[in-house]
């Protein structure tokens, strides 16, 4: 201090220390970011409901789990609160029971590995590797970047007529996922839209001035590819998740964001006639599915009925993981078609077999019975309710991280609503694990506390209770 008592600014840390600090901050996130960004590359192979295929993103998700495991072993402390262990342990136990009791345990074992990856291992690894709100924002920022890339590809497909086949025209936006995974681009774009909307609603303190308008522009722009995906389930889930985020954000931020988002979206989609006729027909069909539904809706209803019939036959543990295709014909009516027609987006015409009920809840019910559906629905509900509670006034998160809470709740709600119309399958499935990990980091991690000393291994600094120093929370 000077003679007059004024504080002398601390000298900046030396360059090697800054490099080590940056490496310690970024290194645990790299496999998570790689898992997200690798989905921007074209994927050739099975789509949703098709045979399992290991993609580059799946391999990267294995690195995510391995990195988290190394950190746990080097830290040698309990990394998770008991409630987190229970929330993710229950689905793992349910999957194990369904595998052991299956008529074909060898076949069910592949499903067991996939369920563990998506709903247990990857989410837990994300919880362990994200240390603070800054890391959370980096991952959700990558989700937004991926959404923008896929959205640009999707809009180009619509404009040039090189998308997936829809109503006799190759105009359906599917991004790089191809016509066999038509929900892939819609899912990614919805994730990015919600992430951008959260930043616009609750911009972090001391964020750059350009961040909020950039987030608004990104959210508005992503409305277009989402509309051109012609995915009714994604539309419904996005509207519900977005409306919930607006309610949780407060009246003033919600009104400011709506004043920009709604008019701009209307101008883009309706004013410029971006797929307006097809979108209008698709919207109308949402309220007409109980009348004279088209073949795709009729097939979906038939598979839903088949799933419930399987459950009645095996109510406790279901027919076993991966057992739906083998038992489908014995429980489905003759009205079920042989498959869905897929074409366009660089692929020739082919029949895509109907190997799942396109409803995650019914898929779990049919293959894992009451044990499985109780475990999974309970796990998802715990994450969602915990996230909302911590975002409400009186929760244990500061306003500085409210954008993280909005993203977490929005993504978790979107996924649970979308599961009414879709299930896991296809290259984009690995993102489901990332999303549940983000939501669980917010909902299930312990109370905030002072930052501990930096560990020897960067990945060993585990957020069983996320650390958020004041300066970092303000970024």
mmCIF file of C-alpha atoms in Angstrom, residues 171-332:
data_model
loop_
_atom_site.group_PDB
_atom_site.id
_atom_site.type_symbol
_atom_site.label_atom_id
_atom_site.label_comp_id
_atom_site.label_asym_id
_atom_site.label_seq_id
_atom_site.Cartn_x
_atom_site.Cartn_y
_atom_site.Cartn_z
ATOM 1 C CA UNK A 171 -37.392 -29.586 -49.473
ATOM 2 C CA UNK A 172 -37.260 -30.908 -45.922
ATOM 3 C CA UNK A 173 -34.347 -29.431 -43.978
ATOM 4 C CA UNK A 174 -32.350 -32.222 -42.351
ATOM 5 C CA UNK A 175 -28.871 -30.691 -42.175
ATOM 6 C CA UNK A 176 -25.994 -33.139 -42.418
ATOM 7 C CA UNK A 177 -27.946 -35.964 -40.782
ATOM 8 C CA UNK A 178 -29.639 -37.186 -43.956
ATOM 9 C CA UNK A 179 -33.187 -38.372 -44.635
ATOM 10 C CA UNK A 180 -32.938 -41.364 -42.286
ATOM 11 C CA UNK A 181 -32.582 -39.078 -39.239
ATOM 12 C CA UNK A 182 -35.057 -36.301 -39.989
ATOM 13 C CA UNK A 183 -35.256 -35.365 -36.304
ATOM 14 C CA UNK A 184 -31.508 -34.809 -36.004
ATOM 15 C CA UNK A 185 -31.323 -31.271 -37.364
ATOM 16 C CA UNK A 186 -34.584 -30.240 -35.687
ATOM 17 C CA UNK A 187 -33.219 -31.409 -32.327
ATOM 18 C CA UNK A 188 -29.890 -29.613 -32.709
ATOM 19 C CA UNK A 189 -31.523 -26.387 -33.923
ATOM 20 C CA UNK A 190 -34.002 -26.419 -31.038
ATOM 21 C CA UNK A 191 -31.154 -26.840 -28.535
ATOM 22 C CA UNK A 192 -29.299 -23.894 -30.027
ATOM 23 C CA UNK A 193 -32.401 -21.732 -30.188
ATOM 24 C CA UNK A 194 -33.125 -22.261 -26.497
ATOM 25 C CA UNK A 195 -29.488 -21.582 -25.561
ATOM 26 C CA UNK A 196 -29.483 -18.324 -27.518
ATOM 27 C CA UNK A 197 -32.856 -17.286 -26.124
ATOM 28 C CA UNK A 198 -31.623 -17.796 -22.565
ATOM 29 C CA UNK A 199 -28.665 -15.482 -23.181
ATOM 30 C CA UNK A 200 -31.016 -12.873 -24.598
ATOM 31 C CA UNK A 201 -33.369 -13.169 -21.630
ATOM 32 C CA UNK A 202 -30.730 -13.111 -18.891
ATOM 33 C CA UNK A 203 -27.462 -11.820 -20.281
ATOM 34 C CA UNK A 204 -24.609 -12.429 -17.799
ATOM 35 C CA UNK A 205 -23.289 -9.462 -15.878
ATOM 36 C CA UNK A 206 -20.412 -7.613 -17.503
ATOM 37 C CA UNK A 207 -20.907 -9.549 -20.724
ATOM 38 C CA UNK A 208 -19.837 -7.742 -23.933
ATOM 39 C CA UNK A 209 -22.478 -5.382 -25.273
ATOM 40 C CA UNK A 210 -22.757 -7.336 -28.480
ATOM 41 C CA UNK A 211 -23.720 -10.580 -26.735
ATOM 42 C CA UNK A 212 -27.415 -9.893 -26.173
ATOM 43 C CA UNK A 213 -28.196 -8.627 -29.711
ATOM 44 C CA UNK A 214 -26.115 -11.468 -31.161
ATOM 45 C CA UNK A 215 -28.093 -13.982 -29.082
ATOM 46 C CA UNK A 216 -31.367 -12.445 -30.258
ATOM 47 C CA UNK A 217 -30.280 -12.596 -33.903
ATOM 48 C CA UNK A 218 -29.207 -16.229 -33.491
ATOM 49 C CA UNK A 219 -32.507 -17.196 -31.821
ATOM 50 C CA UNK A 220 -34.551 -15.476 -34.537
ATOM 51 C CA UNK A 221 -32.457 -16.973 -37.312
ATOM 52 C CA UNK A 222 -32.801 -20.500 -35.935
ATOM 53 C CA UNK A 223 -36.595 -20.235 -36.111
ATOM 54 C CA UNK A 224 -36.337 -20.612 -39.904
ATOM 55 C CA UNK A 225 -34.551 -24.002 -40.094
ATOM 56 C CA UNK A 226 -36.673 -25.269 -37.218
ATOM 57 C CA UNK A 227 -39.793 -24.402 -39.210
ATOM 58 C CA UNK A 228 -38.351 -25.960 -42.369
ATOM 59 C CA UNK A 229 -37.668 -29.218 -40.536
ATOM 60 C CA UNK A 230 -41.455 -29.818 -40.638
ATOM 61 C CA UNK A 231 -41.131 -31.608 -37.307
ATOM 62 C CA UNK A 232 -44.322 -31.166 -35.313
ATOM 63 C CA UNK A 233 -42.858 -32.722 -32.185
ATOM 64 C CA UNK A 234 -39.888 -30.323 -32.221
ATOM 65 C CA UNK A 235 -42.211 -27.350 -32.740
ATOM 66 C CA UNK A 236 -44.429 -28.302 -29.807
ATOM 67 C CA UNK A 237 -41.485 -28.975 -27.500
ATOM 68 C CA UNK A 238 -39.792 -25.690 -28.443
ATOM 69 C CA UNK A 239 -42.932 -23.634 -27.830
ATOM 70 C CA UNK A 240 -43.496 -25.233 -24.415
ATOM 71 C CA UNK A 241 -39.858 -24.927 -23.349
ATOM 72 C CA UNK A 242 -39.609 -21.362 -24.637
ATOM 73 C CA UNK A 243 -42.795 -20.272 -22.878
ATOM 74 C CA UNK A 244 -41.555 -21.783 -19.612
ATOM 75 C CA UNK A 245 -38.241 -19.948 -19.948
ATOM 76 C CA UNK A 246 -40.106 -16.669 -20.485
ATOM 77 C CA UNK A 247 -42.138 -17.215 -17.325
ATOM 78 C CA UNK A 248 -39.035 -18.040 -15.283
ATOM 79 C CA UNK A 249 -37.038 -15.111 -16.662
ATOM 80 C CA UNK A 250 -39.413 -12.465 -15.313
ATOM 81 C CA UNK A 251 -41.803 -10.045 -16.922
ATOM 82 C CA UNK A 252 -39.431 -7.330 -18.125
ATOM 83 C CA UNK A 253 -36.805 -9.558 -19.799
ATOM 84 C CA UNK A 254 -39.596 -11.644 -21.330
ATOM 85 C CA UNK A 255 -41.380 -8.631 -22.804
ATOM 86 C CA UNK A 256 -38.155 -7.177 -24.200
ATOM 87 C CA UNK A 257 -37.227 -10.450 -25.859
ATOM 88 C CA UNK A 258 -40.714 -11.141 -27.194
ATOM 89 C CA UNK A 259 -40.871 -7.644 -28.678
ATOM 90 C CA UNK A 260 -37.978 -8.609 -30.959
ATOM 91 C CA UNK A 261 -38.316 -12.377 -31.356
ATOM 92 C CA UNK A 262 -41.984 -12.678 -32.344
ATOM 93 C CA UNK A 263 -42.191 -9.955 -35.038
ATOM 94 C CA UNK A 264 -38.874 -10.965 -36.574
ATOM 95 C CA UNK A 265 -39.896 -14.639 -36.674
ATOM 96 C CA UNK A 266 -43.238 -13.783 -38.291
ATOM 97 C CA UNK A 267 -41.520 -11.661 -40.935
ATOM 98 C CA UNK A 268 -38.998 -14.395 -41.730
ATOM 99 C CA UNK A 269 -41.403 -17.322 -41.851
ATOM 100 C CA UNK A 270 -44.628 -15.700 -43.045
ATOM 101 C CA UNK A 271 -43.629 -12.381 -44.618
ATOM 102 C CA UNK A 272 -41.030 -13.912 -46.913
ATOM 103 C CA UNK A 273 -43.124 -17.022 -47.503
ATOM 104 C CA UNK A 274 -40.490 -19.412 -46.172
ATOM 105 C CA UNK A 275 -42.284 -22.707 -46.582
ATOM 106 C CA UNK A 276 -45.493 -21.033 -45.377
ATOM 107 C CA UNK A 277 -47.946 -23.285 -47.225
ATOM 108 C CA UNK A 278 -46.314 -26.521 -46.108
ATOM 109 C CA UNK A 279 -45.834 -25.204 -42.579
ATOM 110 C CA UNK A 280 -49.494 -24.197 -42.432
ATOM 111 C CA UNK A 281 -50.579 -27.678 -43.524
ATOM 112 C CA UNK A 282 -48.255 -29.248 -40.979
ATOM 113 C CA UNK A 283 -49.579 -27.027 -38.179
ATOM 114 C CA UNK A 284 -53.171 -27.827 -39.133
ATOM 115 C CA UNK A 285 -52.424 -31.555 -39.032
ATOM 116 C CA UNK A 286 -51.503 -31.283 -35.329
ATOM 117 C CA UNK A 287 -55.178 -30.772 -34.449
ATOM 118 C CA UNK A 288 -56.476 -33.247 -37.036
ATOM 119 C CA UNK A 289 -54.600 -36.392 -36.073
ATOM 120 C CA UNK A 290 -57.653 -37.801 -34.339
ATOM 121 C CA UNK A 291 -59.753 -37.492 -37.473
ATOM 122 C CA UNK A 292 -58.266 -38.872 -40.666
ATOM 123 C CA UNK A 293 -54.553 -39.017 -39.973
ATOM 124 C CA UNK A 294 -51.979 -39.600 -42.694
ATOM 125 C CA UNK A 295 -50.085 -42.864 -42.901
ATOM 126 C CA UNK A 296 -47.190 -41.723 -40.714
ATOM 127 C CA UNK A 297 -49.557 -40.771 -37.901
ATOM 128 C CA UNK A 298 -51.533 -43.986 -38.323
ATOM 129 C CA UNK A 299 -48.295 -45.993 -38.094
ATOM 130 C CA UNK A 300 -47.338 -44.105 -34.954
ATOM 131 C CA UNK A 301 -50.664 -44.856 -33.278
ATOM 132 C CA UNK A 302 -50.335 -48.506 -34.287
ATOM 133 C CA UNK A 303 -46.842 -48.765 -32.781
ATOM 134 C CA UNK A 304 -48.010 -47.030 -29.602
ATOM 135 C CA UNK A 305 -50.726 -49.651 -29.269
ATOM 136 C CA UNK A 306 -48.181 -52.409 -29.890
ATOM 137 C CA UNK A 307 -45.906 -51.005 -27.172
ATOM 138 C CA UNK A 308 -48.688 -50.977 -24.588
ATOM 139 C CA UNK A 309 -49.644 -54.526 -25.608
ATOM 140 C CA UNK A 310 -46.065 -55.682 -24.970
ATOM 141 C CA UNK A 311 -46.157 -54.064 -21.552
ATOM 142 C CA UNK A 312 -49.394 -55.846 -20.637
ATOM 143 C CA UNK A 313 -47.716 -59.128 -21.540
ATOM 144 C CA UNK A 314 -44.555 -58.371 -19.488
ATOM 145 C CA UNK A 315 -45.643 -55.659 -17.008
ATOM 146 C CA UNK A 316 -42.727 -55.743 -14.557
ATOM 147 C CA UNK A 317 -39.532 -55.806 -16.642
ATOM 148 C CA UNK A 318 -40.824 -55.609 -20.227
ATOM 149 C CA UNK A 319 -39.712 -57.637 -23.236
ATOM 150 C CA UNK A 320 -36.054 -56.643 -22.849
ATOM 151 C CA UNK A 321 -33.834 -53.947 -24.325
ATOM 152 C CA UNK A 322 -33.849 -54.008 -28.130
ATOM 153 C CA UNK A 323 -36.865 -56.308 -27.921
ATOM 154 C CA UNK A 324 -39.451 -54.032 -29.540
ATOM 155 C CA UNK A 325 -38.670 -54.955 -33.197
ATOM 156 C CA UNK A 326 -38.815 -58.686 -32.484
ATOM 157 C CA UNK A 327 -42.191 -58.430 -30.721
ATOM 158 C CA UNK A 328 -43.719 -55.708 -32.891
ATOM 159 C CA UNK A 329 -45.531 -57.832 -35.469
ATOM 160 C CA UNK A 330 -47.054 -60.076 -32.810
ATOM 161 C CA UNK A 331 -48.667 -57.059 -31.121
ATOM 162 C CA UNK A 332 -49.338 -54.645 -34.008
#
